[in-house]
XYZ file of C-alpha atoms in Angstrom:
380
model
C -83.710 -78.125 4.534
C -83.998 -80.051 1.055
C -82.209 -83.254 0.683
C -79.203 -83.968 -1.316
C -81.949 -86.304 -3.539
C -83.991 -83.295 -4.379
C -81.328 -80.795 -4.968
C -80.029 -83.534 -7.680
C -83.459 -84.101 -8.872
C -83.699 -80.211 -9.458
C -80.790 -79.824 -11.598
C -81.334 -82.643 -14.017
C -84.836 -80.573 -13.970
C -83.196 -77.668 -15.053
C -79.742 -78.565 -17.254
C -77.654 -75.769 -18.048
C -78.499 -74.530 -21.561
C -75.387 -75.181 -23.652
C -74.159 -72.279 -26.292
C -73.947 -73.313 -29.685
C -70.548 -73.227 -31.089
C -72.327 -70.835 -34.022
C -72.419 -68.478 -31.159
C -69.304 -68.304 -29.117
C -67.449 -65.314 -29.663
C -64.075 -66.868 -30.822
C -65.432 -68.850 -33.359
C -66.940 -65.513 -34.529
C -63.510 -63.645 -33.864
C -61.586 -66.613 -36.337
C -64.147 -66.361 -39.013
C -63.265 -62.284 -38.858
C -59.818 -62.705 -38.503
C -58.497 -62.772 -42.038
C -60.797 -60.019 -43.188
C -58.806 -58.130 -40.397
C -54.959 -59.161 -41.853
C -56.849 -57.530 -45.331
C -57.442 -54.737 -43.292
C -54.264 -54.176 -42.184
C -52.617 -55.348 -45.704
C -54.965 -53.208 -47.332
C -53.665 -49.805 -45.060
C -50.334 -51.180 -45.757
C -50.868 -50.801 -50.086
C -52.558 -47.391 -48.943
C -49.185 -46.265 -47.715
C -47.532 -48.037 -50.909
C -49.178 -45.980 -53.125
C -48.591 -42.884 -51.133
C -45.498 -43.263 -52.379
C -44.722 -43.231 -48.337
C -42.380 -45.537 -46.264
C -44.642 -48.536 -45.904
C -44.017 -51.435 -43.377
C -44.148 -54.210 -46.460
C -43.073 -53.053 -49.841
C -44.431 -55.900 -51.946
C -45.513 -55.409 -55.808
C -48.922 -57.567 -55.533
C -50.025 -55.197 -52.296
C -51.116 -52.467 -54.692
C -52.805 -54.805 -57.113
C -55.209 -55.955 -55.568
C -55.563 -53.143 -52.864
C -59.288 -52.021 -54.212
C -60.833 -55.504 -54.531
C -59.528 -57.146 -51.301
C -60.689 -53.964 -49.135
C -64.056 -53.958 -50.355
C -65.022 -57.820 -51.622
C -63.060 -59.406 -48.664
C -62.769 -56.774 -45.857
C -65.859 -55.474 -46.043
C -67.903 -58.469 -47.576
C -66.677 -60.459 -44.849
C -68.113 -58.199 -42.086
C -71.437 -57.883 -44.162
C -71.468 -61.909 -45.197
C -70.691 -62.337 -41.323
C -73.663 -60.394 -39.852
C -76.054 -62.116 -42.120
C -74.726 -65.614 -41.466
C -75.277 -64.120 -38.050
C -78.873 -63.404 -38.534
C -79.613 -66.788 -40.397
C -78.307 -68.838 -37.542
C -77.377 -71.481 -39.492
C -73.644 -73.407 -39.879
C -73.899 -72.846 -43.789
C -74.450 -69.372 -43.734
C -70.951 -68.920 -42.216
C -69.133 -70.573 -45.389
C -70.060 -67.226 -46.949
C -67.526 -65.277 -44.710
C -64.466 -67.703 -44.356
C -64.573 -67.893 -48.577
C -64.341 -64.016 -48.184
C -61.572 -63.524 -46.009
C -59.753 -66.868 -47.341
C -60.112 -65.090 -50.646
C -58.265 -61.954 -49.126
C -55.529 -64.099 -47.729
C -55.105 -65.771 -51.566
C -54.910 -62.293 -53.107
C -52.384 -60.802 -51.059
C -50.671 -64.406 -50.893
C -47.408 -65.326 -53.598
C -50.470 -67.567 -55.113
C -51.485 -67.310 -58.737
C -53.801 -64.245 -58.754
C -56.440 -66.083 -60.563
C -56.845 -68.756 -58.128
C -57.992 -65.808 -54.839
C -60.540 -63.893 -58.051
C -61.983 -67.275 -58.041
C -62.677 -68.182 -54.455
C -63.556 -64.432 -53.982
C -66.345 -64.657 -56.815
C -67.224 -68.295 -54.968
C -67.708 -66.398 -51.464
C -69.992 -63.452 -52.915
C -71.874 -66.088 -54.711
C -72.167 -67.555 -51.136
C -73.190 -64.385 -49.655
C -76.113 -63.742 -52.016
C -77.468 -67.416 -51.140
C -77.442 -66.465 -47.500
C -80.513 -63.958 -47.959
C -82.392 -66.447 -50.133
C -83.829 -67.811 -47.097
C -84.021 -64.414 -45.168
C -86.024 -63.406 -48.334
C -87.862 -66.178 -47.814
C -88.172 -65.622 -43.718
C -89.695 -61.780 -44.363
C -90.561 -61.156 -48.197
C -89.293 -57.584 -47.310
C -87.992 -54.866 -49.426
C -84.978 -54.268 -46.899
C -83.529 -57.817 -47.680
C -84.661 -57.406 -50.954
C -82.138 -53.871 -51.645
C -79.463 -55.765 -49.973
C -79.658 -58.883 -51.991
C -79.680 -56.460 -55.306
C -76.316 -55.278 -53.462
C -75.458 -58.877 -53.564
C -75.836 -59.426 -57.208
C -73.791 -56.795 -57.629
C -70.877 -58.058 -55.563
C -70.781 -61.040 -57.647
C -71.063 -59.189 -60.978
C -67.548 -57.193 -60.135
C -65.892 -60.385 -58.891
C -66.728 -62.244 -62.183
C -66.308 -59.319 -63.874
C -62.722 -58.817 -62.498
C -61.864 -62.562 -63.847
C -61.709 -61.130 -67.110
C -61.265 -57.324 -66.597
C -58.396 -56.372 -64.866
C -59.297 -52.577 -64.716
C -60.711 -51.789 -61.172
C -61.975 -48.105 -62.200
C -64.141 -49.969 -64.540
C -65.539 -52.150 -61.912
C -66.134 -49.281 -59.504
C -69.552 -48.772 -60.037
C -70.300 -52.336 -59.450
C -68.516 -52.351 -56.170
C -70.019 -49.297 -55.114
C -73.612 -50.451 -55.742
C -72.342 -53.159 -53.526
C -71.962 -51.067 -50.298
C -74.231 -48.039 -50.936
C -77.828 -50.974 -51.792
C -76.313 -52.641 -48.461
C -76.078 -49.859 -46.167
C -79.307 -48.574 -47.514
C -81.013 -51.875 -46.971
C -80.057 -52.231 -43.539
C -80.933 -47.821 -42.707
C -84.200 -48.692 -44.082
C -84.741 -51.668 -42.073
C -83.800 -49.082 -38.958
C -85.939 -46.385 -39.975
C -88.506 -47.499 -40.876
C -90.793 -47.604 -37.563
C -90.102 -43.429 -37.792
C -91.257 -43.226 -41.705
C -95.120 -42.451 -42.179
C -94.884 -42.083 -45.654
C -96.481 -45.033 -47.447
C -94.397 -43.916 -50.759
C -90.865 -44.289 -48.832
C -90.332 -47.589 -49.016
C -91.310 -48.196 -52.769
C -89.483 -44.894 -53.754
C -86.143 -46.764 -52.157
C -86.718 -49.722 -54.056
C -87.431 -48.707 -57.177
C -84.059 -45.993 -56.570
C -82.071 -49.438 -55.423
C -83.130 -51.256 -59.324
C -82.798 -47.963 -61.108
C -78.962 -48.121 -59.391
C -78.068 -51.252 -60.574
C -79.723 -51.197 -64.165
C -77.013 -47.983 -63.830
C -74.260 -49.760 -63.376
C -74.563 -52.278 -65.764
C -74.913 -49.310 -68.537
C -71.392 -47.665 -67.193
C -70.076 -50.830 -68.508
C -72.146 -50.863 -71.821
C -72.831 -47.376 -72.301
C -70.327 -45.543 -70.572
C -70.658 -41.968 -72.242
C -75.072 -42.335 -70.980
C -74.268 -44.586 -68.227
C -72.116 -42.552 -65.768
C -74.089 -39.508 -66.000
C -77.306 -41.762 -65.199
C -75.322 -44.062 -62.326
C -74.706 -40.451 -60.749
C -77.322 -38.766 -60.694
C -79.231 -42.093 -59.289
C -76.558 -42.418 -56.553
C -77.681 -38.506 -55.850
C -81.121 -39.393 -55.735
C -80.446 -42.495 -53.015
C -78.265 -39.920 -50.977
C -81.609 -37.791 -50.866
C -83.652 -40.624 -49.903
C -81.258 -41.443 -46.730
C -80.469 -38.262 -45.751
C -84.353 -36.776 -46.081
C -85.966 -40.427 -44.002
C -83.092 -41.457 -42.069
C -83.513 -41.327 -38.258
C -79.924 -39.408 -38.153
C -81.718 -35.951 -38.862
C -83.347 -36.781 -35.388
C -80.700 -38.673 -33.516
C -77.889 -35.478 -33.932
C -79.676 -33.707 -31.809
C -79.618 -36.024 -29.376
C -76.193 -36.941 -26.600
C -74.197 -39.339 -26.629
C -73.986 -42.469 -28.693
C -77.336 -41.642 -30.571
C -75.597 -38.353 -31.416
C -72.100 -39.776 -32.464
C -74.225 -42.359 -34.993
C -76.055 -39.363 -36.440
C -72.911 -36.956 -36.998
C -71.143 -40.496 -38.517
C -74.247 -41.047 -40.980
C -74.822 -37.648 -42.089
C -71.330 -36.862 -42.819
C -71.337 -40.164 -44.575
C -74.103 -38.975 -46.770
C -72.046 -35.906 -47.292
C -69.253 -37.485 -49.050
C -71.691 -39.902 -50.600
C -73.334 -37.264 -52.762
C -69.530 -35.861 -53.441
C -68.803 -39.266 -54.830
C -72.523 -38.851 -57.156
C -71.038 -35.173 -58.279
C -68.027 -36.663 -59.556
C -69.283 -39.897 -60.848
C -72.242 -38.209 -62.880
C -69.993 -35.348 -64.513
C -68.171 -38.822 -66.330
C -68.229 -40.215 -69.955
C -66.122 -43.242 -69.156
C -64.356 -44.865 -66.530
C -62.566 -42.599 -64.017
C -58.849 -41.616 -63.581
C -56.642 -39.409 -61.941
C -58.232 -36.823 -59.353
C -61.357 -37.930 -60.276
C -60.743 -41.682 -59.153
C -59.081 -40.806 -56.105
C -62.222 -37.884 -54.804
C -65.083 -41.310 -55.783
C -63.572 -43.841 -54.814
C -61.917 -42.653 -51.248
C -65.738 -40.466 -51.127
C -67.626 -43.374 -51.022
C -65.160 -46.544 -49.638
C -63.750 -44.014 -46.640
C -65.827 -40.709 -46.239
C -69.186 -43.192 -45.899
C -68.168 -46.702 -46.156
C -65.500 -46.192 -43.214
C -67.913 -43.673 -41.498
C -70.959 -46.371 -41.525
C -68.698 -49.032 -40.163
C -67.709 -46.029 -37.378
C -71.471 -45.290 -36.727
C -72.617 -49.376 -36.409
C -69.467 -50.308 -34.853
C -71.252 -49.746 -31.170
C -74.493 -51.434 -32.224
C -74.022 -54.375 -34.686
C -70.462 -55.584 -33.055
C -71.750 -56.670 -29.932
C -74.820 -58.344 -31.623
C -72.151 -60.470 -33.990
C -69.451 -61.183 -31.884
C -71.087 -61.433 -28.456
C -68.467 -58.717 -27.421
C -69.143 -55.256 -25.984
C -68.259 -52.317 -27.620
C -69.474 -49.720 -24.897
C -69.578 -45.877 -26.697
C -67.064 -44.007 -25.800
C -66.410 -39.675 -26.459
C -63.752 -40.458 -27.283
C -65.191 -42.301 -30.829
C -65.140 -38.564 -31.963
C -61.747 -38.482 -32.292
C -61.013 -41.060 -35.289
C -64.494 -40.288 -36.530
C -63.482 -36.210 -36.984
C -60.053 -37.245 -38.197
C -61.485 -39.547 -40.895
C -63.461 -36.709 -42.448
C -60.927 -33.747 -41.841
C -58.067 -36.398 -43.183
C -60.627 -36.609 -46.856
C -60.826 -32.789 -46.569
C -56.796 -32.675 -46.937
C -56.710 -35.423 -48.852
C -59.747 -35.018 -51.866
C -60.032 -30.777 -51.581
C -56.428 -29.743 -50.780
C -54.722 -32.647 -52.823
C -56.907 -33.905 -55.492
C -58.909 -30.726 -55.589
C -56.177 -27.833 -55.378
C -53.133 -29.905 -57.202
C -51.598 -30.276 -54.072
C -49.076 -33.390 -53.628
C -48.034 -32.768 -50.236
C -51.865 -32.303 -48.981
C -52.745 -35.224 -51.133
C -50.279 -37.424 -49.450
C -50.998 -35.984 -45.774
C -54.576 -36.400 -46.053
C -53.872 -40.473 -46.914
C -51.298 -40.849 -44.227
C -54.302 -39.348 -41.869
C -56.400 -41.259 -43.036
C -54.632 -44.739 -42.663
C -54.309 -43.465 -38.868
C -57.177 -42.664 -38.255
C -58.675 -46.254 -39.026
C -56.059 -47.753 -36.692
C -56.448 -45.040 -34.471
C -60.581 -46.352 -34.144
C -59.246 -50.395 -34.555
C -57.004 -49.738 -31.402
C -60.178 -47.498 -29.154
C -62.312 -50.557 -30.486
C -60.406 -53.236 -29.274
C -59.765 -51.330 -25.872
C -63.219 -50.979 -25.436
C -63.996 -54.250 -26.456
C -61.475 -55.983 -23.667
C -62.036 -53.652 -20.662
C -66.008 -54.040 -20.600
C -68.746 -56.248 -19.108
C -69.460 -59.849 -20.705
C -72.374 -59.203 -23.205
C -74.938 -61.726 -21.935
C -77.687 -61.532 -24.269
C-alpha cells in the first residue's frame, strides 16, 4: 500500500492541466451570442418585408437587414473559427466587433456609428489570417483572406453608399472566396491534379478584380463577375469531395446533398448576376441574393454545422436524420420562393416560399441546440 506521502508527492507530479479561458465553451457561446440576436433580428426584417405579421415591426429592421446578416451574422461565425484556429486572445476581438456591430445596427443608435465598428471588426478579421498566412504560406488562407479584403471593401463602401444591391457583389465575394478557401483546404488530400489548386486561385483574384469592375464598370463588370462566379461553381462542384461523399450514409451523405445543392443555387445566383448591366432590382435581386446568402450560404452553414461546431465551441453536435428535414425545406422553401414567386409572378408563392424559409432556419437552430444539450461532453 503507498503512503499518504507518496500519493501527495504523485499529484504535485502530475497537476491537473488547467483549460484556458480561450477555450471554455461559454466564453465561446458569449462571443457568438450577439451574432445569434442578428440572427434572429435578421429573420424578424425577413418577415417585415414579407409584408407578413412580424413579431417586431420596427422601421430600422429592414435597413440594415442585408448587411447585419452577412457582415455580423455570418462574419462573426467565420471571424470566430479563425480566432479559433489562431489560439490567441487578440484574434477573438475580431468576432465581438462583429456581433457588437450587429447589436449597434439594429440598436436606436446613430446608424453611422454600428457601419463604423462593423468596418473596424472586418478590418480585424482580415488581420487574424496575417499570421495564419504567415503559419502555412498556403493558397487556402490565401482565397480566404482575398474574401477578407472584400468584407472590408463593402463595409467601407457602405459608409458612403447606402445602396446594398450595389454592394452585393462585394459581399458575395465575401462568402463564396471563404467557403471555397476552407472546401479546398478539405479536399485537397483527394485532388491529384497539380493544376487544381492554382486554377482556384487564380479563379478567387479573377473574382475579386470582378467585383471591383461591377462598381466601376457595371455594364462589363456584371457580365464578367458572373460568369467568374460560374467558373468557381465548376471548380467546387468538379474537385469537391461531395461528388464522393453522396454516395455515402449518413452524415458524410447529408454534407454532400447540403454542398451540392449549395452549388446548385450558387451557379443560379452566376446566371442571374452575369445576364446584368448594372446593379440588380426586383426579381432579379431577390433570385441572387436569397441564391447565394440562403440556397448555399445557409446550406454550407447546414453541411459544417456537425463538423466545425464542436471544434469551436467545444460542444457536440452529434448528426442526426433528422438534419434532412430543415436542410430539404430550405431548398424546396427557394423553389417556392425564387421559381414560383420571383420566377412565375407569383405573390402568394413568393411570400410562402420566405415564410418557409424563415422556418426552416429556426426549425435547424432549435434540432441544433437539442442536439447540442442532450449529447456527450466533447473532450478533445
Amino acid at each position: 500500500m503507498k503512503s499518504t506521502s507518496a500519493v501527495g508527492t504523485s499529484a504535485k507530479a502530475a497537476p491537473k492541466r488547467k483549460i484556458s479561458v480561450l477555450r471554455r465553451p461559454v466564453f465561446r457561446m458569449l462571443v457568438l451570442l450577439p451574432a445569434g440576436v442578428v440572427l434572429m433580428i435578421g429573420l424578424n426584417a425577413g418577415l417585415q418585408l414579407l409584408g407578413t405579421d412580424a413579431p417586431l415591426k420596427v422601421d430600422r429592421f429592414p435597413q440594415v437587414h442585408g448587411m447585419a446578416l452577412v457582415l455580423s451574422f455570418v462574419g462573426t461565425v467565420i471571424a470566430l473559427e479563425r480566432s479559433v484556429a489562431l489560439n490567441k486572445a487578440l484574434g477573438y476581438v475580431s468576432p465581438a466587433l462583429l456581433g457588437i456591430a450587429g447589436l449597434l445596427l439594429i440598436s436606436p443608435l446613430e446608424l453611422w456609428i454600428g457601419k463604423t465598428v462593423l468596418l473596424a471588426g472586418t478590418i480585424a478579421m482580415t488581420l487574424v489570417y496575417l499570421p495564419l498566412w504567415r503559419r502555412q504560406y498556403e493558397n487556402v488562407v490565401l482565397i480566404q483572406i482575398l474574401g477578407a479584403i472584400s468584407a472590408i471593401a463593402a463595409a467601407a463602401l457602405w459608409l458612403r453608399i447606402p445602396s446594398i444591391p450595389a454592394l452585393l457583389p462585394f459581399l458575395i465575394t465575401f462568402v463564396v472566396l471563404t467557403i471555397a478557401g476552407e472546401r479546398l483546404e478539405l479536399a485537397r488530400i483527394g485532388i491529384r491534379s497539380p493544376h487544381a489548386e492554382p486554377l482556384l486561385l487564380a479563379n478567387s483574384l479573377a473574382l475579386l478584380g470582378a467585383t471591383c469592375a461591377t462598381l466601376l464598370w457595371p455594364a462589363v463588370g456584371y457580365a464578367l463577375y458572373g460568369v467568374l462566379l460560374l467558373s468557381l461553381v465548376a471548380w467546387l462542384t468538379g474537385y469537391d469531395a461531395a461528388r464522393k461523399t453522396i454516395r455515402g450514409v449518413g452524415l458524410p451523405r447529408y454534407i454532400g446533398a447540403c454542398l451540392l445543392a449549395g452549388y446548385g443555387w450558387l451557379a443560379v445566383a452566376g446566371v442571374v448576376l452575369a445576364l446584368q448591366e448594372g446593379p440588380l432590382t426586383g426579381a432579379s435581386y431577390d433570385v441572387a441574393i436569397h441564391a447565394v446568402f440562403l440556397g448555399f450560404t445557409i446550406s454550407m452553414i447546414m453541411a459544417h454545422a456537425p463538423v466545425i461546431l464542436p471544434a469551436v465551441l467545444r460542444k457536440p453536435l452529434p448528426y442526426t436524420p433528422g438534419f434532412w428535414l430543415p436542410a430539404a425545406l430550405l431548398h424546396l422553401s427557394l423553389i417556392i420562393r425564387l421559381g414560383m414567386g420571383d420566377g412565375a409572378g407569383n405573390h402568394g408563392a413568393w411570400v410562402t416560399g420566405g415564410v418557409l424559409n424563415v422556418i426552416c432556419i429556426l426549425l435547424f437552430a432549435v434540432m441544433a441546440i437539442w442536439q447540442s444539450t442532450h449529447a456527450k461532453k466533447v473532450t478533445a
